[in-house]
Amino acid sequence: MSSDVLIASNRGPVSFSLSDDGTLTMRRGGGGLVSGLSEALKGSDLLWVCAALSDGDRGAVRLAPGGRLDQAGHDAGRLRMLDIPPATFHRAYNAVANSTLWFVNHLLYNTPTAPRFDARFRREWASYQEYNGAFALALAEEAAHGAKVMIQDYHLTLAPAMLRAVRPDVRISHFSHTPWAPPEYFSLLPDDVAAEVLSGILGADHAGFLTYRWADAFMDCCAAILGARVDRAARTVTHRGRTTRVGVHGLGVDGDALRARASEPDVEARITALKQQVGDRRLIVRVDRTELSKNIVRGLMAYREFLAEHPEWHGKVVHLAFAYPSRHDLPEYREYTAAVQRCAKEIEDTYATEEWDPLILSVYDDYPRSLAAYRLADVLLVNPIRDGMNLVAKEGPILSSRCALVLSREAGAAAELGADALLVNPFDISGTAAALHEALVMPEDERAERCARLRIAAAALPPRQWLAEQIAALS
Ligand code: F6P
């Protein structure tokens, strides 16, 4: 049966692990995009197309007719998983999507040494084209006449144009969950690659972004690099005779669902354990993937400077820094995790005493403990170099009634939460240290008032609404 509404993303709603005896175990997929969408899709008959990411996933796909996991009896919603050859997948996902497009859009390169676009990159780019082609083909096979197809993120920038070439009848949208780079930085990409990414997205009828800032940057790139005609007032880009509408659709948190999850017994148990660990000290909390763009090292340096500047807080404050593992196939991420651990050790060596541990760093994933930390936080530190939105900045205020938010002005969330957060320049360590102090000494009535407004803003755009807007944009 073909589908009227389809969604495509690299990571799907479930993943599988393969035990030694060959048994497959299914679990829910992770990450902002997937958790938001999975919640919003409950009960819908939309078809989700994703890639197999691991050997476990590949094992499950091979046992499913046409990769349809739901038809193989898995409770995963309507889901087709693509078994893209591992080497092709690895080059497309790690080398191009995560090491190139992610780096460009988050401005992460250390330009004296990187990027280097050489013959090896060309092989990786060919794999990215092949990977996008596999998605376009699967979507073309599954889509009913006139179907709506919603393609997600930087992994799949070429798929919209590829799908349009074979299925001109379907309505296509592309959505970027990341920031978008300004033209002078986007132009680090080889000219043909930059043009292919932009015109790939312009294969869609609708190109969506999380904030006006990222949408404007995309339009600037289309004008500067493709010479496309951009109508800023109407938010349209016309290129090679086709017009794509550019939309802004913020994404927030389902407040009720999050509050319900955060009141479950496993979270209560973590609250008790954390309270025992830190006593009645004030808490500065951060929760991130160990991701270069999250700026964890500068966050720790800011805490160190705060301790140096404010000895009156010694023994009275603890920084809980939860930095969960991410993308460990990439050497930059392994090195970054080590840099985070080194910086944490320096802080401990300088300031820890028999009675006081100034910093608790954990690099292990424990979701209920993160929810417990949000509930206990006096200050939430969210200081990314650049971020599409950042849902941590929204989850914290939803679970706390008195937490002060120190937020990077480079996070998409700053557009919605900036008025009630303490905004910082993520590169300004002294400025961030000063903001941590200001957040700690903020009077109780002010923190409660700000937190109440943050909570309303954070829950204003739940994933269900985001999804409904994506579908409506193709009507
Ligand atoms: O920020 C965009 C995003 O798709 C997030 O939703 C997600 O957390 C990440 O990028 C992708 O992560 P991963 O490589 O773990 O799938």
XYZ file of C-alpha atoms and ligand atoms in Angstrom:
491
model
C 0.000 0.000 0.000
C 1.470 3.391 -0.940
C 1.473 6.275 1.554
C -0.034 9.775 1.459
C 2.308 11.306 4.038
C 5.942 10.282 4.461
C 8.832 11.460 6.556
C 12.503 10.712 5.905
C 15.418 11.079 8.299
C 18.771 9.441 8.824
C 18.020 8.226 12.346
C 14.747 6.427 12.816
C 12.413 6.006 15.784
C 13.895 2.637 16.796
C 17.238 0.882 16.716
C 18.246 -2.740 17.211
C 21.102 -4.444 18.977
C 22.294 -7.917 18.166
C 23.338 -10.179 21.035
C 25.944 -12.950 20.733
C 23.252 -15.593 20.325
C 21.770 -13.638 17.378
C 18.743 -12.224 19.257
C 17.588 -8.762 18.188
C 16.504 -6.261 20.834
C 14.615 -3.121 19.802
C 14.848 0.202 21.632
C 13.633 3.739 20.973
C 16.031 5.955 18.980
C 17.646 9.007 20.628
C 18.343 12.637 19.714
C 16.228 15.789 19.545
C 14.646 15.225 16.147
C 13.721 11.615 16.785
C 12.303 11.992 20.283
C 10.219 15.017 19.280
C 8.882 13.388 16.141
C 8.206 9.984 17.703
C 6.017 11.635 20.319
C 4.157 13.681 17.694
C 3.605 10.703 15.403
C 1.973 8.407 17.953
C -1.180 7.017 16.414
C -0.628 8.493 12.932
C -0.470 6.372 9.772
C 2.449 8.276 8.273
C 5.307 6.199 6.829
C 8.775 6.915 8.230
C 11.810 6.087 6.064
C 15.196 5.942 7.833
C 18.635 4.365 7.485
C 19.966 1.260 9.208
C 22.712 2.637 11.469
C 24.222 -0.496 12.976
C 24.689 -4.229 12.434
C 21.661 -4.808 14.646
C 19.542 -2.558 12.422
C 20.819 -4.344 9.309
C 19.957 -7.693 10.850
C 16.395 -6.500 11.475
C 16.021 -5.066 7.945
C 17.102 -8.310 6.332
C 14.321 -10.161 8.122
C 11.673 -7.587 7.125
C 9.871 -7.704 3.753
C 11.095 -4.682 1.722
C 12.674 -3.256 4.880
C 9.184 -2.689 6.362
C 9.843 -3.328 10.034
C 6.191 -2.935 10.970
C 5.347 -5.745 8.540
C 7.907 -7.952 10.278
C 5.929 -7.587 13.516
C 7.962 -4.828 15.207
C 5.996 -2.283 17.189
C 7.657 0.688 15.479
C 4.841 2.496 13.663
C 4.860 2.306 9.853
C 8.588 2.181 9.214
C 10.873 1.338 6.306
C 14.559 1.069 7.156
C 17.133 1.245 4.360
C 20.073 -1.147 4.346
C 22.624 1.145 2.687
C 26.021 -0.604 2.269
C 28.022 0.066 5.483
C 31.012 1.746 3.755
C 28.710 4.069 1.782
C 26.718 4.854 4.920
C 29.861 5.534 6.947
C 31.239 7.989 4.353
C 27.886 9.745 3.916
C 27.059 9.975 7.644
C 30.442 10.413 9.319
C 32.594 12.050 6.660
C 30.115 14.310 4.854
C 27.087 14.885 7.096
C 28.800 14.991 10.499
C 32.358 16.059 9.610
C 31.576 18.498 6.823
C 28.008 19.857 6.654
C 27.620 19.864 10.451
C 30.980 21.638 10.809
C 30.088 24.238 8.167
C 26.682 25.085 9.607
C 27.969 25.239 13.200
C 31.131 27.191 12.205
C 33.357 24.554 13.824
C 36.439 24.465 11.617
C 39.857 25.423 12.862
C 40.582 26.930 9.434
C 44.408 26.944 9.439
C 44.219 23.144 9.178
C 40.689 22.216 8.094
C 38.713 21.618 5.962
C 40.696 19.951 3.171
C 38.720 19.056 0.102
C 40.821 16.504 -1.793
C 40.398 13.286 -3.782
C 39.323 11.442 -0.639
C 36.582 13.990 -0.032
C 35.354 13.432 -3.588
C 34.883 9.707 -2.827
C 33.025 10.617 0.344
C 30.854 13.066 -1.571
C 30.002 10.353 -4.123
C 28.809 8.187 -1.202
C 26.686 11.052 0.132
C 25.077 11.330 -3.319
C 24.479 7.570 -3.354
C 22.995 7.615 0.168
C 20.641 10.483 -0.783
C 19.776 8.566 -3.969
C 18.787 5.510 -1.919
C 16.359 7.636 0.128
C 14.933 9.307 -2.985
C 14.345 5.915 -4.591
C 12.650 4.458 -1.505
C 10.438 7.544 -1.139
C 9.541 7.377 -4.839
C 8.529 3.730 -4.398
C 6.443 4.326 -1.277
C 4.702 7.647 -2.088
C 1.123 7.620 -3.382
C 0.240 9.968 -6.255
C 0.358 13.561 -4.950
C 1.736 12.433 -1.559
C 3.406 14.803 0.907
C 7.014 13.956 1.667
C 8.894 15.644 4.533
C 12.662 15.223 4.313
C 14.746 16.027 7.404
C 18.084 17.627 8.013
C 21.617 17.961 6.698
C 22.039 14.251 5.991
C 19.444 14.529 3.230
C 20.031 17.814 1.417
C 20.164 16.243 -2.061
C 17.147 13.960 -1.716
C 14.491 16.642 -2.426
C 15.822 17.418 -5.939
C 16.503 13.725 -6.604
C 12.959 12.776 -5.616
C 11.452 15.588 -7.660
C 13.337 14.380 -10.746
C 11.581 11.000 -10.617
C 8.275 11.948 -8.960
C 7.226 15.437 -10.072
C 3.691 14.746 -8.762
C 4.634 14.633 -5.051
C 4.826 17.640 -2.699
C 8.174 17.852 -0.949
C 9.466 19.727 2.075
C 12.922 19.838 3.579
C 13.568 20.863 7.180
C 16.935 21.886 8.668
C 17.243 21.157 12.388
C 20.648 22.865 12.464
C 21.722 26.477 12.075
C 22.648 27.641 8.569
C 26.022 29.242 7.858
C 26.428 32.739 6.380
C 27.570 32.727 2.697
C 31.204 33.611 3.426
C 31.518 30.521 5.658
C 29.294 28.248 3.555
C 31.640 29.066 0.638
C 34.374 27.021 2.330
C 32.678 24.105 0.541
C 33.901 23.443 -2.997
C 31.771 25.554 -5.358
C 30.012 22.616 -7.028
C 29.276 20.951 -3.665
C 27.880 24.172 -2.174
C 25.681 24.627 -5.251
C 24.511 21.003 -5.158
C 23.489 21.237 -1.483
C 21.520 24.446 -2.055
C 19.853 23.299 -5.251
C 19.160 19.915 -3.640
C 17.082 21.636 -0.950
C 15.504 23.910 -3.552
C 14.133 20.736 -5.129
C 11.578 20.982 -2.314
C 8.414 23.091 -2.444
C 9.026 24.242 1.108
C 12.332 24.663 2.965
C 11.872 24.954 6.725
C 14.169 26.327 9.445
C 13.956 26.681 13.213
C 14.522 30.460 13.336
C 14.450 33.517 11.063
C 18.197 33.844 11.450
C 18.902 30.427 9.879
C 16.257 30.942 7.170
C 17.790 34.312 6.251
C 21.276 32.779 6.081
C 19.985 30.083 3.723
C 18.407 32.695 1.462
C 21.640 34.718 1.545
C 23.561 31.606 0.408
C 21.066 30.959 -2.411
C 21.495 34.534 -3.655
C 25.287 34.691 -3.275
C 26.237 31.198 -4.435
C 23.510 30.191 -6.904
C 22.559 33.679 -8.063
C 18.972 32.648 -7.230
C 16.227 35.286 -7.050
C 15.298 35.821 -3.419
C 12.157 37.671 -2.374
C 12.787 38.372 1.299
C 9.369 39.841 2.026
C 7.546 36.862 0.506
C 10.254 34.425 1.714
C 10.679 32.678 -1.605
C 13.704 31.551 -3.597
C 13.408 31.134 -7.357
C 16.046 29.096 -9.126
C 15.987 27.521 -12.586
C 12.323 28.405 -13.043
C 11.094 26.837 -9.772
C 10.085 28.651 -6.624
C 10.627 27.278 -3.108
C 8.920 28.831 -0.104
C 11.073 29.329 2.969
C 9.314 28.825 6.310
C 10.220 29.270 9.961
C 8.812 26.685 12.360
C 10.192 26.732 15.886
C 10.211 23.564 17.922
C 9.490 23.344 21.611
C 8.747 20.731 24.232
C 5.572 18.841 25.111
C 5.392 20.197 28.663
C 2.775 17.758 30.009
C 4.584 14.680 28.680
C 7.914 15.879 30.065
C 6.463 16.698 33.497
C 4.777 13.290 33.627
C 8.049 11.531 32.742
C 9.963 13.599 35.296
C 7.674 12.544 38.128
C 8.255 8.819 37.660
C 9.932 6.816 40.432
C 13.307 6.459 38.655
C 13.614 10.275 38.535
C 12.571 10.601 42.208
C 15.255 8.061 43.118
C 17.898 10.095 41.223
C 16.755 13.246 43.055
C 17.314 11.547 46.391
C 20.757 10.307 45.290
C 21.818 13.730 43.954
C 20.654 15.476 47.133
C 22.748 13.078 49.178
C 25.745 13.797 46.971
C 25.571 17.616 46.968
C 23.832 18.375 50.265
C 22.174 21.785 50.451
C 24.647 23.459 48.073
C 23.486 25.530 45.105
C 23.546 23.744 41.757
C 24.730 24.857 38.326
C 23.574 22.219 35.822
C 24.388 21.475 32.193
C 23.114 18.557 30.090
C 24.548 17.967 26.618
C 25.786 15.418 24.170
C 29.611 15.609 24.180
C 29.351 17.607 21.000
C 31.875 20.150 19.744
C 29.207 22.755 19.115
C 27.968 22.557 22.727
C 31.064 24.412 23.993
C 31.486 22.321 27.126
C 35.176 23.149 27.615
C 34.573 26.918 27.643
C 31.643 26.296 30.000
C 33.991 24.554 32.440
C 36.568 27.334 32.035
C 33.864 29.864 32.889
C 33.021 27.897 36.049
C 36.739 27.818 36.944
C 36.981 31.593 36.484
C 33.830 32.072 38.552
C 35.410 30.067 41.402
C 38.626 32.081 41.110
C 36.751 35.400 41.185
C 34.298 34.434 43.925
C 35.956 32.579 46.798
C 32.840 33.342 48.859
C 31.108 30.554 46.905
C 33.705 27.897 47.706
C 32.017 25.000 49.447
C 28.574 26.395 48.647
C 28.061 25.507 44.980
C 28.410 22.395 42.798
C 28.499 22.215 39.012
C 26.750 19.106 37.658
C 27.995 18.651 34.100
C 26.346 15.789 32.230
C 28.038 15.276 28.881
C 26.747 12.158 27.219
C 28.709 10.205 24.594
C 28.126 11.177 20.976
C 29.576 10.339 17.552
C 32.543 8.477 18.943
C 33.407 7.190 15.473
C 34.888 10.642 14.829
C 38.374 11.343 16.273
C 37.491 15.010 16.920
C 34.718 13.862 19.277
C 36.947 11.421 21.163
C 39.555 14.158 21.586
C 36.902 16.615 22.697
C 35.648 14.217 25.374
C 39.234 13.906 26.625
C 39.598 17.729 26.668
C 36.401 18.004 28.734
C 37.754 15.437 31.201
C 41.144 17.202 31.433
C 39.533 20.551 32.163
C 37.297 18.979 34.814
C 40.308 17.367 36.489
C 42.136 20.716 36.637
C 39.150 22.254 38.422
C 39.005 19.378 40.881
C 42.769 19.474 41.514
C 42.642 23.204 42.201
C 39.501 23.501 44.296
C 38.265 20.175 45.692
C 38.563 19.642 49.443
C 37.777 16.729 51.743
C 34.263 18.120 52.263
C 33.524 19.719 48.904
C 33.508 18.399 45.348
C 33.031 21.546 43.217
C 32.299 19.654 39.995
C 30.551 16.404 39.174
C 31.208 15.508 35.536
C 29.515 12.461 34.092
C 30.078 11.224 30.555
C 27.515 8.398 30.841
C 23.982 8.633 29.572
C 21.343 8.607 32.307
C 18.122 10.286 31.152
C 16.238 10.083 34.480
C 19.271 11.638 36.225
C 19.199 14.544 33.721
C 15.530 15.115 34.509
C 16.353 15.008 38.227
C 19.114 17.591 37.704
C 16.710 19.940 35.876
C 14.324 19.707 38.808
C 17.052 20.610 41.312
C 18.926 23.265 39.299
C 19.478 26.803 40.590
C 21.202 27.675 37.319
C 21.055 25.972 33.920
C 24.056 26.654 31.685
C 23.445 26.302 27.920
C 26.337 27.947 26.055
C 26.655 26.427 22.548
C 28.926 27.968 19.944
C 25.910 27.701 17.670
C 22.789 25.568 17.830
C 19.711 25.100 15.635
C 17.381 25.455 18.638
C 18.581 23.648 21.812
C 15.833 21.834 23.659
C 17.767 21.579 26.944
C 17.199 25.328 27.357
C 13.472 24.600 27.122
C 13.317 21.398 29.167
C 14.983 22.966 32.230
C 12.432 25.741 32.859
C 9.554 23.306 32.244
C 10.741 21.131 35.132
C 11.797 23.889 37.523
C 9.989 26.821 39.076
C 13.101 28.775 40.061
C 15.949 27.938 37.722
C 17.872 30.852 36.137
C 18.921 30.220 32.530
C 22.365 31.277 31.260
C 21.966 30.968 27.495
C 24.229 31.481 24.501
C 23.002 34.181 22.160
C 24.029 31.828 19.328
C 21.414 29.183 20.196
C 18.223 29.289 18.142
C 16.326 29.150 21.461
C 17.664 32.656 22.271
C 15.147 34.056 19.770
C 12.284 32.759 21.933
C 13.795 32.739 25.449
C 16.289 35.623 25.259
C 14.158 38.147 27.143
C 14.101 36.057 30.339
C 17.480 34.326 30.096
C 20.907 35.796 30.901
C 22.352 35.881 27.390
C 26.078 35.299 26.873
C 28.581 35.386 24.043
C 29.727 31.728 24.047
C 33.356 32.693 23.354
C 33.479 35.152 26.260
C 34.567 33.021 29.208
C 34.729 35.971 31.633
C 31.283 37.132 30.506
C 29.904 33.627 31.076
C 31.552 33.456 34.512
C 29.929 36.780 35.420
C 26.543 35.506 34.191
C 26.874 32.382 36.372
C 27.390 34.633 39.385
C 24.491 36.891 38.424
C 22.273 33.819 38.038
C 23.263 32.482 41.457
C 22.547 35.748 43.268
C 19.307 36.497 41.393
C 16.577 37.229 43.977
C 13.977 34.481 44.474
C 11.013 36.518 43.220
C 12.867 37.516 40.032
C 13.992 33.946 39.291
C 10.450 32.649 39.787
C 8.968 35.321 37.511
C 11.524 34.767 34.769
C 11.197 31.002 35.044
C 7.398 31.187 34.728
C 7.716 33.161 31.472
C 10.434 30.822 30.180
C 8.178 27.850 30.893
C 5.351 29.317 28.821
C 7.695 30.104 25.905
C 9.346 26.659 26.087
C 6.073 24.770 25.780
C 4.514 27.106 23.203
C 5.532 25.013 20.190
C 5.135 21.318 21.001
C 6.341 18.754 18.426
C 2.754 17.963 17.404
C 2.298 21.556 16.281
C 5.630 21.513 14.452
C 4.546 18.396 12.566
C 1.104 19.815 11.764
C 2.813 22.950 10.356
C 5.095 20.823 8.166
C 2.122 18.975 6.717
C 0.094 22.180 6.309
C 3.012 23.832 4.492
C 2.541 21.264 1.705
C -1.225 21.719 1.367
O 20.472 19.001 15.606
C 19.939 18.263 14.595
C 19.962 16.779 14.900
O 19.265 16.037 13.953
C 19.423 16.429 16.270
O 18.075 16.267 16.292
C 20.182 15.201 16.598
O 20.374 15.145 17.954
C 21.454 15.348 15.792
O 21.277 16.348 14.893
C 21.836 14.109 15.049
O 22.494 13.291 15.899
P 22.933 11.846 15.522
O 24.147 11.969 14.653
O 23.222 11.236 16.829
O 21.779 11.183 14.828
